[in-house]
Short mmCIF file of C-alpha atoms in Angstrom, two decimals:
data_model
loop_
_atom_site.label_atom_id
_atom_site.label_comp_id
_atom_site.label_asym_id
_atom_site.label_seq_id
_atom_site.Cartn_x
_atom_site.Cartn_y
_atom_site.Cartn_z
CA UNK A 1194 0.14 -0.49 -0.25
CA UNK A 1195 1.46 3.09 -0.97
CA UNK A 1196 1.62 6.46 1.34
CA UNK A 1197 -0.47 9.92 -0.10
CA UNK A 1198 -0.33 12.67 0.27
CA UNK A 1199 -3.11 15.87 1.03
CA UNK A 1200 -1.45 19.03 0.19
CA UNK A 1201 -2.98 21.99 0.72
CA UNK A 1202 -2.38 25.58 -0.92
CA UNK A 1203 -3.95 29.26 1.47
CA UNK A 1204 -3.93 32.07 1.08
CA UNK A 1205 -5.23 33.25 4.29
CA UNK A 1206 -8.95 36.04 4.58
CA UNK A 1207 -9.99 36.20 7.88
CA UNK A 1208 -6.38 34.75 10.65
CA UNK A 1209 -8.84 34.69 13.52
CA UNK A 1210 -11.28 32.01 11.59
CA UNK A 1211 -7.97 30.59 10.66
CA UNK A 1212 -5.99 30.14 13.29
CA UNK A 1213 -9.32 28.18 14.73
CA UNK A 1214 -9.51 25.76 11.84
CA UNK A 1215 -5.95 24.91 12.05
CA UNK A 1216 -6.57 24.43 15.60
CA UNK A 1217 -8.62 22.01 15.02
CA UNK A 1218 -8.00 19.97 12.06
CA UNK A 1219 -5.06 17.64 14.04
CA UNK A 1220 -7.49 15.90 15.86
CA UNK A 1221 -9.31 15.03 12.65
CA UNK A 1222 -6.51 12.97 10.73
CA UNK A 1223 -5.66 11.15 13.77
CA UNK A 1224 -8.32 8.43 14.06
CA UNK A 1225 -7.11 8.19 9.67
CA UNK A 1226 -3.44 7.36 10.63
CA UNK A 1227 -2.32 10.90 8.86
CA UNK A 1228 0.85 12.35 9.75
CA UNK A 1229 1.19 17.20 10.08
CA UNK A 1230 4.59 17.36 8.05
CA UNK A 1231 4.23 21.09 6.74
CA UNK A 1232 3.08 23.90 7.48
CA UNK A 1233 5.13 26.52 6.00
CA UNK A 1234 4.95 30.24 4.68
CA UNK A 1235 6.04 30.47 1.05
CA UNK A 1236 9.34 32.00 1.09
CA UNK A 1237 10.16 32.22 -2.83
CA UNK A 1238 8.43 31.38 -6.77
CA UNK A 1239 11.65 29.75 -8.28
CA UNK A 1240 9.58 28.91 -11.54
CA UNK A 1241 6.71 29.77 -12.62
CA UNK A 1242 4.33 31.31 -11.00
CA UNK A 1243 1.60 30.35 -7.59
CA UNK A 1244 -0.56 32.87 -6.14
CA UNK A 1245 -1.13 31.23 -2.54
CA UNK A 1246 0.83 32.46 0.55
CA UNK A 1247 1.18 29.23 2.67
CA UNK A 1248 1.45 25.42 2.48
CA UNK A 1249 0.28 22.47 4.67
CA UNK A 1250 1.76 18.42 3.67
CA UNK A 1251 0.41 15.83 5.53
CA UNK A 1252 0.68 12.20 5.07
CA UNK A 1253 -2.16 9.72 4.75
CA UNK A 1254 -0.79 6.10 5.12
CA UNK A 1255 -3.38 5.56 1.79
CA UNK A 1256 -5.38 7.03 -0.71
CA UNK A 1257 -8.55 5.44 1.56
CA UNK A 1258 -7.79 7.11 4.51
CA UNK A 1259 -7.41 10.54 2.74
CA UNK A 1260 -11.81 10.33 1.08
CA UNK A 1261 -12.14 8.91 4.84
CA UNK A 1262 -10.97 11.24 6.31
CA UNK A 1263 -12.06 14.39 3.66
CA UNK A 1264 -15.35 12.61 3.83
CA UNK A 1265 -15.81 11.95 7.57
CA UNK A 1266 -18.08 14.41 9.92
CA UNK A 1267 -15.30 16.04 11.84
CA UNK A 1268 -13.57 16.79 8.64
CA UNK A 1269 -16.69 17.42 6.83
CA UNK A 1270 -18.32 19.76 10.15
CA UNK A 1271 -14.83 22.21 9.57
CA UNK A 1272 -15.28 23.00 5.88
CA UNK A 1273 -17.89 25.60 6.18
CA UNK A 1274 -14.83 27.55 8.73
CA UNK A 1275 -12.05 26.70 6.19
CA UNK A 1276 -13.76 28.86 3.01
CA UNK A 1277 -14.46 31.77 5.67
CA UNK A 1278 -10.76 31.53 6.99
CA UNK A 1279 -8.99 31.64 3.15
CA UNK A 1280 -9.14 30.57 -0.43
CA UNK A 1281 -7.57 27.10 -0.11
CA UNK A 1282 -6.23 24.21 -3.41
CA UNK A 1283 -6.40 21.27 -1.67
CA UNK A 1284 -5.33 18.27 -3.91
CA UNK A 1285 -3.97 14.53 -3.54
CA UNK A 1286 -1.06 12.48 -4.50
CA UNK A 1287 0.26 9.36 -4.00
CA UNK A 1288 3.36 8.21 -3.97
#
């Protein structure tokens, strides 16, 4: 089974709401065996174009775990907060 990764490219619209969202996400990851690998701010674009200022990388043990997490009631409850707090492009990759 291959690891899967969720990568979020983020432009924060409301820092207080974003902080609340960020604080609540880790509890939604635990049941799925996910690990938060990176929460970072963009330093430089070395090629091409990138519109977002922040990035998050989360490792999951499988694509099924990604699907389960994203569809879970715990994470679905946070999506409205995420949408108010930031513009987010959320992508999944498999190793």
